[in-house]
Short mmCIF file of C-alpha atoms in Angstrom, two decimals:
data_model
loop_
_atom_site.label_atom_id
_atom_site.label_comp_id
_atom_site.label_asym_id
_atom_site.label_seq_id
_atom_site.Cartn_x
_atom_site.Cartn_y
_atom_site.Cartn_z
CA UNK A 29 106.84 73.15 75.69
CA UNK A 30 105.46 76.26 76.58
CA UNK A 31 103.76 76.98 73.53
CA UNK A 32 101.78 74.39 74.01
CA UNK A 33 100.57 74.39 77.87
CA UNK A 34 99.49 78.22 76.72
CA UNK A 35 97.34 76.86 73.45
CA UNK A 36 96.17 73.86 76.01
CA UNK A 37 95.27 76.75 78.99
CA UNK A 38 93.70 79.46 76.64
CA UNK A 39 90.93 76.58 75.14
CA UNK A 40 90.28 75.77 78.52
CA UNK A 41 89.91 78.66 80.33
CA UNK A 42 88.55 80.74 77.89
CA UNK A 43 85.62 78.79 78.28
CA UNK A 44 85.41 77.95 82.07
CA UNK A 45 85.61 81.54 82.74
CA UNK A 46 82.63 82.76 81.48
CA UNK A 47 80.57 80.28 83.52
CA UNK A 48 81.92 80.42 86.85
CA UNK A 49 80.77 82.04 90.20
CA UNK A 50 83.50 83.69 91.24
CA UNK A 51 82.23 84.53 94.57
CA UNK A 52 79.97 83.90 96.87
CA UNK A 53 79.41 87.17 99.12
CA UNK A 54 76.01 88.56 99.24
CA UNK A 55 78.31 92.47 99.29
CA UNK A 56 78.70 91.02 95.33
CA UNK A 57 74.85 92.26 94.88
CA UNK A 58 75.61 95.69 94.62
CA UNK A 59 77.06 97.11 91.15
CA UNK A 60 78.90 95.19 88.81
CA UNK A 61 79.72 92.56 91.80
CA UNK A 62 82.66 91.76 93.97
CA UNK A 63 85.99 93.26 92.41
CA UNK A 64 88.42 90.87 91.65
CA UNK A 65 92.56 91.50 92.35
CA UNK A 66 94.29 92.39 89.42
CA UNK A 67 97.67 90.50 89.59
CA UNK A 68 99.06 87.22 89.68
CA UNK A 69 99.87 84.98 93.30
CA UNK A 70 103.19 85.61 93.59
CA UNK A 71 102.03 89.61 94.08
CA UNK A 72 98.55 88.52 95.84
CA UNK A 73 100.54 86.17 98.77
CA UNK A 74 102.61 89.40 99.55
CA UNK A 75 98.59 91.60 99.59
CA UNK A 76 99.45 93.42 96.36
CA UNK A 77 102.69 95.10 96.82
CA UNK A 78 104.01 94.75 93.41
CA UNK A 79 106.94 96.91 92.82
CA UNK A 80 110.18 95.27 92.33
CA UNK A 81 111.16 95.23 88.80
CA UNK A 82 111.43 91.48 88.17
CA UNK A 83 113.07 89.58 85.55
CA UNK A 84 111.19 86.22 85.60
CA UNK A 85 107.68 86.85 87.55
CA UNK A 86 105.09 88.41 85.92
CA UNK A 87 103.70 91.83 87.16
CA UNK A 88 100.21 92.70 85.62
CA UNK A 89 99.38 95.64 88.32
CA UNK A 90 101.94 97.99 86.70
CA UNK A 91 102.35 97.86 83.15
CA UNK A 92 105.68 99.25 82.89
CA UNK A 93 107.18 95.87 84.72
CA UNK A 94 106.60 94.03 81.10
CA UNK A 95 110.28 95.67 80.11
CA UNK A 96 111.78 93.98 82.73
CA UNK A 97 111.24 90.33 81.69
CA UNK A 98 114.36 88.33 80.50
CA UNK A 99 112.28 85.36 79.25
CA UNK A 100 108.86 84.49 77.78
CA UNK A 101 106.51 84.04 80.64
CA UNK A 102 103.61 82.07 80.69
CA UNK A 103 101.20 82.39 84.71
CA UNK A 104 98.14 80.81 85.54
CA UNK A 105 96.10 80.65 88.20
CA UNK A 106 93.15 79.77 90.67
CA UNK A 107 91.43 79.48 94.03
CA UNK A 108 89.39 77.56 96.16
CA UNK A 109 87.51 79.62 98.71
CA UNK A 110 85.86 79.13 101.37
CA UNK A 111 83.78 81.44 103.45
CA UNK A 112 81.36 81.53 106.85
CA UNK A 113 78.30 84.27 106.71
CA UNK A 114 76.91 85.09 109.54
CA UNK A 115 74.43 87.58 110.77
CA UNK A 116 73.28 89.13 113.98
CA UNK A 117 71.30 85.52 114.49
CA UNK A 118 72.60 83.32 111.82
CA UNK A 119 74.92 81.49 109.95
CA UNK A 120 76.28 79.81 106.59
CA UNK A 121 79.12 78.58 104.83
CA UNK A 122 79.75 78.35 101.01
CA UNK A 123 82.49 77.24 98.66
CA UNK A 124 83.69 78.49 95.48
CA UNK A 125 86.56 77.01 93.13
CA UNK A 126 87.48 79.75 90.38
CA UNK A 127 90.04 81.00 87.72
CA UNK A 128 91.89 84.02 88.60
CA UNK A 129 94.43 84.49 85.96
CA UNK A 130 95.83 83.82 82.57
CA UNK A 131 98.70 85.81 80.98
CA UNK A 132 101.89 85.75 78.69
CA UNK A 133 104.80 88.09 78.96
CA UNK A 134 107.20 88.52 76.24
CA UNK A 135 110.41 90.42 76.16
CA UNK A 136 112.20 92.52 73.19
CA UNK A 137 115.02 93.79 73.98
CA UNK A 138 114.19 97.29 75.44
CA UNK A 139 110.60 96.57 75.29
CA UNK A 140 108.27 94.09 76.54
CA UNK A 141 104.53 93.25 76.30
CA UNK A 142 102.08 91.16 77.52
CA UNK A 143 98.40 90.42 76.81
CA UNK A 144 96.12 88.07 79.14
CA UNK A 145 92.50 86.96 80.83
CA UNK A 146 91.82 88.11 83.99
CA UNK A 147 88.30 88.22 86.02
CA UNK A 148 87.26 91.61 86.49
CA UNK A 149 84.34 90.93 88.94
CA UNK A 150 82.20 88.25 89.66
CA UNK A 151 78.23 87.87 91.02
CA UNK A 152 77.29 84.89 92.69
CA UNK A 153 75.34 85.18 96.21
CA UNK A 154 72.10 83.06 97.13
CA UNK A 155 69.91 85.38 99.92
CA UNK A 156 66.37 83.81 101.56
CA UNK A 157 63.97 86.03 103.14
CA UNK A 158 61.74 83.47 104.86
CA UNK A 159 58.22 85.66 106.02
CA UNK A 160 56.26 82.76 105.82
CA UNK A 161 55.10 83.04 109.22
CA UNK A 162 53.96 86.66 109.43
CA UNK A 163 50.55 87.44 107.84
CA UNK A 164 51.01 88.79 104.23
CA UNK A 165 54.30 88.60 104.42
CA UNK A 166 56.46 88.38 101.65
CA UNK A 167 59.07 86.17 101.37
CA UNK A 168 62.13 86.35 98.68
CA UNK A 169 64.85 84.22 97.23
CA UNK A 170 67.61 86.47 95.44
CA UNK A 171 69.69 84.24 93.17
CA UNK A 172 72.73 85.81 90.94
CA UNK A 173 75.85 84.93 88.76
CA UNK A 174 77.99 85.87 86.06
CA UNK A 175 80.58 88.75 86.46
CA UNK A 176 82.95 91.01 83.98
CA UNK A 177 85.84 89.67 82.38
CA UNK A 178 88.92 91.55 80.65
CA UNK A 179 91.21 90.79 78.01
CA UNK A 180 94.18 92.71 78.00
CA UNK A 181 97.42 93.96 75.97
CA UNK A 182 100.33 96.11 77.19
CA UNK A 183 102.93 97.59 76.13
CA UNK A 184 106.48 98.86 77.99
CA UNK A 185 109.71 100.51 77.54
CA UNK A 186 112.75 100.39 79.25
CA UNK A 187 114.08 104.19 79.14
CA UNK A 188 117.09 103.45 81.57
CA UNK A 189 118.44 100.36 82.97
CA UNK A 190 116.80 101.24 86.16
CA UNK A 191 113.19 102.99 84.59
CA UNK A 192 110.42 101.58 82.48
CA UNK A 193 106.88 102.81 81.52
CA UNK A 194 104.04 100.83 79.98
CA UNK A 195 100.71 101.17 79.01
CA UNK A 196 98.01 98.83 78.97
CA UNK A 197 94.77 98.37 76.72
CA UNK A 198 92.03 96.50 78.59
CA UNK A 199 88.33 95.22 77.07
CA UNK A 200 85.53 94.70 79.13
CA UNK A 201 82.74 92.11 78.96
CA UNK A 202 80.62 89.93 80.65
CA UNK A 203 76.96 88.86 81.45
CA UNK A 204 74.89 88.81 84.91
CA UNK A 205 71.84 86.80 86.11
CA UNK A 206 70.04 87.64 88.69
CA UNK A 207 66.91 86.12 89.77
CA UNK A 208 64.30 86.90 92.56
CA UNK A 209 61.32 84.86 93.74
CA UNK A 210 58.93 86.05 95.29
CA UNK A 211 55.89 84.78 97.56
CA UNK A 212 53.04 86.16 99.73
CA UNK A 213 52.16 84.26 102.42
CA UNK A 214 48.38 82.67 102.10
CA UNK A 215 48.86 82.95 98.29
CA UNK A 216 49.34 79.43 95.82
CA UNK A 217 51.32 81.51 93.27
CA UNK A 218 54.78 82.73 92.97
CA UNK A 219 55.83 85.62 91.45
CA UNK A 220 59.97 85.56 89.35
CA UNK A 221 62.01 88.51 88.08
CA UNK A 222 64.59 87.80 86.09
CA UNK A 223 67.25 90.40 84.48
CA UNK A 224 70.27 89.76 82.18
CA UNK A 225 72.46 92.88 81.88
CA UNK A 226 75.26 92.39 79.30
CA UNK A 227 78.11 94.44 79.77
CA UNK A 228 81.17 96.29 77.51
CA UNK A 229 84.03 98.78 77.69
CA UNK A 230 87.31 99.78 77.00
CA UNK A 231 89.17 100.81 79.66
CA UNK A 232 93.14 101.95 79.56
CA UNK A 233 96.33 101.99 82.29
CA UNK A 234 99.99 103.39 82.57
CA UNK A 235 102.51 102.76 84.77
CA UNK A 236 106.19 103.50 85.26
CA UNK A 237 108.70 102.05 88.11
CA UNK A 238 111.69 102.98 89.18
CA UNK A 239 114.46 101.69 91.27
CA UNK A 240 117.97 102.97 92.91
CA UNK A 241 120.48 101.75 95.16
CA UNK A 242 120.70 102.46 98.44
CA UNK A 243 123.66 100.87 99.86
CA UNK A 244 125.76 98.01 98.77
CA UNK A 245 123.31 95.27 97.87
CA UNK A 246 120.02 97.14 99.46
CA UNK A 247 117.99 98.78 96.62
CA UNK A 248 114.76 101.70 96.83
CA UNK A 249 111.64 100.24 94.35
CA UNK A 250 109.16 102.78 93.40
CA UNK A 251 105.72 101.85 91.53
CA UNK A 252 103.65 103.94 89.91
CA UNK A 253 100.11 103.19 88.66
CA UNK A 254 97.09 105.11 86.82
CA UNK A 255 93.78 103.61 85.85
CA UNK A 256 92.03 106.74 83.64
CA UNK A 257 88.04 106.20 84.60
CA UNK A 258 86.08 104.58 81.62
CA UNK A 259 82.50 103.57 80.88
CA UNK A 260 80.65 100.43 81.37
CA UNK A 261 77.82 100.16 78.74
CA UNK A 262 75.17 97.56 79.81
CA UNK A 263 72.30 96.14 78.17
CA UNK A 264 70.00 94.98 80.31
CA UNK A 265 66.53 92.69 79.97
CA UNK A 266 63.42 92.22 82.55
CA UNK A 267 61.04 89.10 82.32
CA UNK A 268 58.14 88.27 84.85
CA UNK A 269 56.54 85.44 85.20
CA UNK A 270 53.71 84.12 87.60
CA UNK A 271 53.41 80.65 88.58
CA UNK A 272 50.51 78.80 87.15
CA UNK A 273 50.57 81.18 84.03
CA UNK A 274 52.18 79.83 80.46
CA UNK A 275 52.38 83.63 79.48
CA UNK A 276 55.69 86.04 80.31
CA UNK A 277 55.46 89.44 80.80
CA UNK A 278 58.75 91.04 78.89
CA UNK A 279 59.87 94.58 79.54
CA UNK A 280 61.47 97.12 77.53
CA UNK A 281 65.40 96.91 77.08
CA UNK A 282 67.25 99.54 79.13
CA UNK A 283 70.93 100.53 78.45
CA UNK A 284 72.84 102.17 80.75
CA UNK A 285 76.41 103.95 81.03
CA UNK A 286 77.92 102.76 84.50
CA UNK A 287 81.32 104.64 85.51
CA UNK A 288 84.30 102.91 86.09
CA UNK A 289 86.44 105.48 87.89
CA UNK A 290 90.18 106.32 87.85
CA UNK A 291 92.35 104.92 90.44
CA UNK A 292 96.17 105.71 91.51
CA UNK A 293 98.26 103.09 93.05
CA UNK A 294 102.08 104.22 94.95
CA UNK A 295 103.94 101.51 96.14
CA UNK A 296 107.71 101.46 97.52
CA UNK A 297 109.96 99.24 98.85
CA UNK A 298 113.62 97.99 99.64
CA UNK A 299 115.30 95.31 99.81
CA UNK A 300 118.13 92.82 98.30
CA UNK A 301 116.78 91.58 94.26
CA UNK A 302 115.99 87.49 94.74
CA UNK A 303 116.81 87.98 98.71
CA UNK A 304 114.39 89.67 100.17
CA UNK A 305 112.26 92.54 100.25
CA UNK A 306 109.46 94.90 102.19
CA UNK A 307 107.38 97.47 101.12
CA UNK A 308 103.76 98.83 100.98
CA UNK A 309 101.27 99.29 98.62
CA UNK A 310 98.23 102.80 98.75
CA UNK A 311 95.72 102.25 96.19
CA UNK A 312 92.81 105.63 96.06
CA UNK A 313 90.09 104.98 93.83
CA UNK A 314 87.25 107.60 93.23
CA UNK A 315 83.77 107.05 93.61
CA UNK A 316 81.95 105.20 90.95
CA UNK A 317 78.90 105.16 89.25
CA UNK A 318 77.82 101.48 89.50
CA UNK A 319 74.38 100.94 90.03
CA UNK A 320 72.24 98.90 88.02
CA UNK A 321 68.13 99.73 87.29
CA UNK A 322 67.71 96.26 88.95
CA UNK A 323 70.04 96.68 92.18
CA UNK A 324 69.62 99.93 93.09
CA UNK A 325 68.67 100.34 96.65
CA UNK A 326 67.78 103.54 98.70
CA UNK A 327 69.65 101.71 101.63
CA UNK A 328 72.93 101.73 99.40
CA UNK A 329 76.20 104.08 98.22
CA UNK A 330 79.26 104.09 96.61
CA UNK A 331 81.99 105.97 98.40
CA UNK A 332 85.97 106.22 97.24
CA UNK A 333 87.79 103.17 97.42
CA UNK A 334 91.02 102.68 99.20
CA UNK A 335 93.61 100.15 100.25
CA UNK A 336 96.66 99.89 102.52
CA UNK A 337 99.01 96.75 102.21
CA UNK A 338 102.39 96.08 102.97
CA UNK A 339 104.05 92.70 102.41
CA UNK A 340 107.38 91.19 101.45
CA UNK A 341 109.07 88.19 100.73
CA UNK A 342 112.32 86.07 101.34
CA UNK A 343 114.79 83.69 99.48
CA UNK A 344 117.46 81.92 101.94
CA UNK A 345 119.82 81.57 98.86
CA UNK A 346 118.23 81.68 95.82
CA UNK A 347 121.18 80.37 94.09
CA UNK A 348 122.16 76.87 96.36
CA UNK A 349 122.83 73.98 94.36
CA UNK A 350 123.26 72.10 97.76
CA UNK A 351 119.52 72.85 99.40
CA UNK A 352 116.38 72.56 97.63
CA UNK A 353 114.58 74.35 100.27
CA UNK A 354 116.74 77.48 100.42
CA UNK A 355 115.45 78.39 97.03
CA UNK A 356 112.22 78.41 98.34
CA UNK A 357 110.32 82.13 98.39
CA UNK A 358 108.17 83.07 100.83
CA UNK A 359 105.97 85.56 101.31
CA UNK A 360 103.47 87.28 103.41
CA UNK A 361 101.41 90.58 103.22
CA UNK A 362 98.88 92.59 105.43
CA UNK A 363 95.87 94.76 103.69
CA UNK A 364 93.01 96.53 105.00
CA UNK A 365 90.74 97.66 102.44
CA UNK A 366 87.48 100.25 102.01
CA UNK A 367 85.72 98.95 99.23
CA UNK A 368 83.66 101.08 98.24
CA UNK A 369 80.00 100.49 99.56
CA UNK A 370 78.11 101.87 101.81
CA UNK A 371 74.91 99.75 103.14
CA UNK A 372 72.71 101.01 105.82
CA UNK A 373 75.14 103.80 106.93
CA UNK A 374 77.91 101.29 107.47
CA UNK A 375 81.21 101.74 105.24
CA UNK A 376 82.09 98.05 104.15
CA UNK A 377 85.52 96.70 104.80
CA UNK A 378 88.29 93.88 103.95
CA UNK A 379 91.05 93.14 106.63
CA UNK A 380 93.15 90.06 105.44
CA UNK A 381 96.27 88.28 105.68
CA UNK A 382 98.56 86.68 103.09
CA UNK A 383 100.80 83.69 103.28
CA UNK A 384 102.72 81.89 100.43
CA UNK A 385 105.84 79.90 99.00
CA UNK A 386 107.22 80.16 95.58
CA UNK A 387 108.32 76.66 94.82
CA UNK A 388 111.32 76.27 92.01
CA UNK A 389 110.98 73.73 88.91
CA UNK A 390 114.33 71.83 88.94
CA UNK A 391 116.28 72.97 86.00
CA UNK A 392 114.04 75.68 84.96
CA UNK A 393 113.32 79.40 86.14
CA UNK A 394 109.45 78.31 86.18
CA UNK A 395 108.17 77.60 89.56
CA UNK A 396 104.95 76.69 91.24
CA UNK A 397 103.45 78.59 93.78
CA UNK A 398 100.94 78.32 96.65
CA UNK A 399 99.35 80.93 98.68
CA UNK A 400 96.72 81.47 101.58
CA UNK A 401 94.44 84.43 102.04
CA UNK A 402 92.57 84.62 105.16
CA UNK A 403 90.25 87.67 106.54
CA UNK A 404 86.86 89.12 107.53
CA UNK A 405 84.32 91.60 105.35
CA UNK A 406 81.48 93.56 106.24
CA UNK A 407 80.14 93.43 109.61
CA UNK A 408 77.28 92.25 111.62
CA UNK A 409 76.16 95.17 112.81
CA UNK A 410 73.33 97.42 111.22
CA UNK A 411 71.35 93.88 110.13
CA UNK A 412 74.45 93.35 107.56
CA UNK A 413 76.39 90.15 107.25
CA UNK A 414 79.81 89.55 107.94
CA UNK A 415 82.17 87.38 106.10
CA UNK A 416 85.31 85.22 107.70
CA UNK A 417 86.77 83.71 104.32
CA UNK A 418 89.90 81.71 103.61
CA UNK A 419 91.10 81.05 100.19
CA UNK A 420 93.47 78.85 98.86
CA UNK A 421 95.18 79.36 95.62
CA UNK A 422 98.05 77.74 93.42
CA UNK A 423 99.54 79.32 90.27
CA UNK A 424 102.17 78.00 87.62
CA UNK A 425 104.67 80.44 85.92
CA UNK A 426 106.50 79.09 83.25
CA UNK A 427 109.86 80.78 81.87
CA UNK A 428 111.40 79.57 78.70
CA UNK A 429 113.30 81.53 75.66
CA UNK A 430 111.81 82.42 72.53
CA UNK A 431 112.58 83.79 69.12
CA UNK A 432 115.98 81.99 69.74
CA UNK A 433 117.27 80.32 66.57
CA UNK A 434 119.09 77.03 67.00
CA UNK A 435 122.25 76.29 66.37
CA UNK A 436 123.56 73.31 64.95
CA UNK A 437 127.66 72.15 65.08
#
């Protein structure tokens, strides 16, 4: 059965993610747009600490996990989000229903791999400058979508029961839109920009994770991540046109070399396998080189990124045949983020929350899970916008056993 649901999944979402907004903060502007997490729900609901060495979930922050799986594993998922922006003096709300994941993990005896879809960053923000009242004054409307996609295969071996290291192989691609309209006030015509930058790259991870008991059923888990820093390549276009006038005004194609830069991730923890657990999560990211021809802004830099999380989850008894509900997981995280922008002097941040349950498939390891995300970015100070946003997500993991032959009495 789970041959199929992937087949079904990958026709579908192969093509719904390449026209979806993924966002809609105005922060997703700047560079190659709003940074998507890398990892599944089960991992997001907890804020990104990843680093038990599990057997049936699927761990696509650390490479090395894929050596750990005792099934084929198939996890999907998305969100719903919703978010208020306000500024200094105003205020909106906007929706956005997106695809955050696809990916397969297959064991092999010592080794394991695992290839996938996963958003890398998406652009979708709608801004109005309304001048319209001031003499000569010009008034905008900024419009963009699109975002970066990657499509991804890794690789992991299990040197020790307790030790594994992995490697992943990720490609890069994707297309953004953005549009700007402008108009003088007094004046009959309007005046539209519009570039297309199409963007590439090959970018490459390795992980390892380690873990070691403590005392009787309490174990240590140790993650260890490396992102190596990479280049973008985009290929951007310019058109103008002018209201009232059949003719466009093209300009000449500019390519570009944007720098994805390297990133470390620690993360440790303890607790009891399928009981319980608590740990954190540090994630340092250099500063990168993101900056369009079309977005750049003298009001506007790119700093180091950083993260601190720490989250957990519990399982009453993960084995009851008795009570449904003590199989349950559940999970909750903390994160406070830097993200790596700097607009008029002020360092943009992400504070959040994570809640979530890991709900069990009768008669299967698969399960169904749910999670909430709720939190505030930017600010309103320094004429910026702040946004309060709550998402809500649901993802499917699907376990079954493959390259089995079938035996017949």
């Amino acid at each position: 059965m789970i041959k199929k649901i992937i087949i079904s999944a990958c026709l579908l979402i192969s093509f719904a993610s390449f026209a979806q907004e993924g966002t809609a903060s105005p922060y997703s502007f700047y560079g190659i747009g709003d940074i998507k997490f890398k990892g599944t729900l089960e991992y997001r609901s907890m804020a990104g600490v990843a680093v038990e060495q599990d057997s049936i979930h699927l761990n696509i922050e650390n490479p090395s996990s894929y050596a750990n799986l005792m099934q084929t594993t198939f996890t999907v998922g998305g969100t719903f989000g919703t978010s208020t922006l306000k500024s200094d003096s105003e205020s909106a709300k906007a929706q956005r229903t997106t695809f955050d994941y696809l990916a397969v993990g297959i064991p092999m005896g010592k080794f394991g791999a695992s290839f996938g879809l996963i958003p890398l960053s998406s652009v979708g923000y709608k801004i109005l400058s309304d001048n319209t009242a001031v003499e000569n004054g010009v008034s905008a409307q900024l419009n963009g979508k699109g975002g970066i996609n990657k499509v991804y295969f890794g690789l992991a071996y299990k040197i020790k029961p307790n030790w594994s290291i992995g490697a992943d192989l990720q490609y890069n691609f994707g297309k953004i839109t953005t549009t700007s309209i402008e108009q003088v006030t007094g004046v009959q015509n309007t005046t539209s920009e519009t570039n297309v930058s199409t963007l590439s790259g090959v970018n490459f991870d390795i992980g390892t994770m380690y873990q070691t008991k403590l005392y009787n059923k309490v174990n240590l888990f140790t993650s260890l991540s490396y992102t190596f820093a990479s280049t973008l390549t985009s290929e951007s276009t310019r058109e103008i046109t002018v209201s009232g006038d059949p003719d466009t005004y093209p300009y000449p194609n500019v390519t570009q070399d944007l720098k994805l830069p390297n990133k470390l991730t620690i993360g440790a923890g303890i607790g009891e396998s399928r009981k319980w657990l608590v740990g954190t999560t540090l994630t340092f990211q250099d500063e990168g080189r993101l900056g369009n021809y079309y977005n750049a802004a003298q009001n506007v830099q790119y700093e180091k990124y950083s993260k601190y999380a720490i989250g957990g989850y519990y399982i009453p008894n993960y084995a009851s045949f008795t009570s449904y509900l003590s199989r349950i997981t559940y999970r909750a995280g903390l994160k406070y983020e830097k993200i790596g922008l700097i607009v008029n002097n002020e360092s943009i941040k992400d504070v959040g929350m994570t809640l979530g349950a890991g709900i069990p498939i009768p008669g299967y390891f698969s399960n169904v899970n749910f999670g909430i995300e709720f939190g505030k970015r930017g600010t309103v100070s320094s004429d910026l916008v702040q946004e309060n946003y709550v998402n809500f997500s649901v993802g499917f993991s699907f376990n079954d056993k493959w390259f089995v032959k079938s035996k017949f009495n």
